[in-house]
Amino acid sequence: MSVRRSTALSAALLCAFVFTLGWLGTREFLSKQLTGDAVNATRTELDRMVAAYHVASLGGGRPALAAAIHSGDATFEVVADSGEAVVRSENLRSLDPAWTPLPPAPTGAPADWTTTTSATLRPGDHPHWREYRTYTVLGRVVDDVPADLVEPTGREGSTLDAELGGVDPAKHQRLTLYLFVPPWNALGTLRNFDDTLAVFVPLAVLLTALAAWFSAGRALRPVEAIRRELAEVSESRLDRRVPVPRSRDEVARLARTTNETLDRLQRAHNQQERFVADASHELRSPLANLRAGLEVALAHPDRADWPDIAHRSLLDVQRLQRITADLLQLAVGPDGQPSAVVDLADVVAEQVAERSFDPGAPVVSSIVEGPAPVLGEPVQLERLLRNLLDNAVRHARSAVTVRVGEQADDVVLEVLDDGPGIPVEDRERVFDRFARLDDARTRDAGGSGLGLTLARDIATRHGGTLRAEDAEAGARLVARLPSARRAEPEPPS
């Protein structure tokens, strides 16, 4: 499923859930409100019936009872203490042919006794009303009602005085009046409410889904453009870039990040192509020399100087070995953050001591200003200094100086020679793989062309830098590495 479709579906489902929940909640609130209003109105009508009996008992007679009930649809029942129905509404019997009177108020109930109960009407086979429904019924008592306002019992009609014919006013009775709460107003209102929302809720869900569909399509349009452009990127077309929308949202940031990644990929690809070409060229030369020497010796074995051929072949093999070792070192990534503390002063002392046993080479001396601790790998740092010394010895006329000391939070390692130096315009290019400078400082047969590249790579891995800087004479290569003292906790004050 596409993102656009899933977004529209999710929005539609969420909208349907929220609207349905609101529908049900509002319906419940409306039902309670309407039911409460109906109960209050019914209680008012019941109070009017009680008041009518009081007025009739005080001389108002049947006219007071006739005017007590305003609605001809009211469902009521008046019950004597004997349990007989005094008078009931006509529709009560039609709604429940098997209806039995409601119970009278308890004996000894006070004059203000009221009750709220329920009654279920069972219409049976009534042709127009087949729904069994439970009604809320309100009840009150009225005392001292003359018999002429009560008898005969078992009457039916739409008013309290229906078929009234009692003749003995001296006899008094207590009556219990019941009035059913009509649900029709609440039911009709809820039915209209349901019918209305049954139309508008699906319509709202549909409109929400359409809005989410078009909004998602508009939002994903730049993403589709990015996808199409990325699909065109290949090894031969790394110069392509994705369009960056004008908005400052997540899609724009994604496009910028994608372009930055493509920039890095293109630079890495170009560097790899140059590296492969240069490596092929550098490896071809010693291999060609080795093959040519062996072919000539084999063609004229009787005139070949085999010890000399073996010596020259060994030199070519050693150079091949150095080139491949340096290539492997550059290809292997760092194993993690260096954690051992290495004193560069000790590394310098060891390297300078080794160079003192090389007769005929330039004199290598050192200036150590004190301990120079750094966090790093001892073998890697030794390799860094050896490569710098190898480079300096190859180009020095008579002397090489190594200086190491601390400056602020860094350990500074300097290697100086008295050779021809490095032109300012070549001070960065000298660190490129297999870089060739002019004849004054070109690489001789002893170098692999990767020494300074590897040295800078080691310095970078240790969080430092390696640069060619100004010198009074010759070349001056300066490595700056973070001092291990940075990591030491400060003593408590």
mmCIF file of C-alpha atoms in Angstrom, residues 46 49 75-89 92-93 96 98-106 113 115-122 133-141 174-181:
data_model
loop_
_atom_site.group_PDB
_atom_site.id
_atom_site.type_symbol
_atom_site.label_atom_id
_atom_site.label_comp_id
_atom_site.label_asym_id
_atom_site.label_seq_id
_atom_site.Cartn_x
_atom_site.Cartn_y
_atom_site.Cartn_z
ATOM 1 C CA LEU A 46 -48.545 14.706 38.578
ATOM 2 C CA MET A 49 -53.368 15.909 39.469
ATOM 3 C CA THR A 75 -51.041 7.506 30.534
ATOM 4 C CA PHE A 76 -52.090 7.411 34.184
ATOM 5 C CA GLU A 77 -53.571 5.172 36.837
ATOM 6 C CA VAL A 78 -55.149 5.909 40.237
ATOM 7 C CA VAL A 79 -55.015 3.029 42.730
ATOM 8 C CA ALA A 80 -56.895 2.668 46.006
ATOM 9 C CA ASP A 81 -55.324 1.223 49.146
ATOM 10 C CA SER A 82 -57.204 -1.987 48.427
ATOM 11 C CA GLY A 83 -55.146 -2.474 45.277
ATOM 12 C CA GLU A 84 -58.056 -1.802 42.960
ATOM 13 C CA ALA A 85 -57.641 0.565 40.062
ATOM 14 C CA VAL A 86 -59.912 3.548 40.645
ATOM 15 C CA VAL A 87 -59.453 5.057 37.196
ATOM 16 C CA ARG A 88 -56.922 4.569 34.414
ATOM 17 C CA SER A 89 -56.290 6.058 31.011
ATOM 18 C CA LEU A 92 -53.236 1.753 29.094
ATOM 19 C CA ARG A 93 -55.499 -1.217 28.458
ATOM 20 C CA ASP A 96 -51.243 -3.926 27.559
ATOM 21 C CA ALA A 98 -53.144 -8.091 30.456
ATOM 22 C CA TRP A 99 -52.320 -5.070 32.539
ATOM 23 C CA THR A 100 -52.544 -5.391 36.324
ATOM 24 C CA PRO A 101 -52.782 -2.328 38.586
ATOM 25 C CA LEU A 102 -49.655 -0.883 40.107
ATOM 26 C CA PRO A 103 -49.273 -1.368 43.884
ATOM 27 C CA PRO A 104 -50.598 1.324 46.249
ATOM 28 C CA ALA A 105 -48.349 3.368 48.496
ATOM 29 C CA PRO A 106 -47.135 1.591 51.609
ATOM 30 C CA TRP A 113 -44.615 10.347 49.690
ATOM 31 C CA THR A 115 -41.868 7.192 44.121
ATOM 32 C CA THR A 116 -40.197 6.574 40.797
ATOM 33 C CA THR A 117 -40.628 3.105 39.387
ATOM 34 C CA SER A 118 -40.852 1.397 36.017
ATOM 35 C CA ALA A 119 -43.472 -0.596 34.174
ATOM 36 C CA THR A 120 -43.304 -2.663 30.999
ATOM 37 C CA LEU A 121 -46.249 -2.584 28.604
ATOM 38 C CA ARG A 122 -46.760 -5.729 26.548
ATOM 39 C CA ARG A 133 -41.261 -0.896 26.099
ATOM 40 C CA THR A 134 -40.391 -0.117 29.695
ATOM 41 C CA TYR A 135 -41.649 3.222 30.953
ATOM 42 C CA THR A 136 -40.598 5.380 33.855
ATOM 43 C CA VAL A 137 -43.576 5.901 36.203
ATOM 44 C CA LEU A 138 -43.891 8.622 38.862
ATOM 45 C CA GLY A 139 -46.185 8.149 41.877
ATOM 46 C CA ARG A 140 -47.703 10.265 44.702
ATOM 47 C CA VAL A 141 -50.349 9.838 47.397
ATOM 48 C CA ARG A 174 -56.328 7.436 50.348
ATOM 49 C CA LEU A 175 -55.363 7.193 46.689
ATOM 50 C CA THR A 176 -52.029 6.576 44.948
ATOM 51 C CA LEU A 177 -51.635 8.458 41.658
ATOM 52 C CA TYR A 178 -49.313 7.145 38.952
ATOM 53 C CA LEU A 179 -48.327 9.030 35.799
ATOM 54 C CA PHE A 180 -46.209 7.493 33.009
ATOM 55 C CA VAL A 181 -43.330 9.549 31.608
#
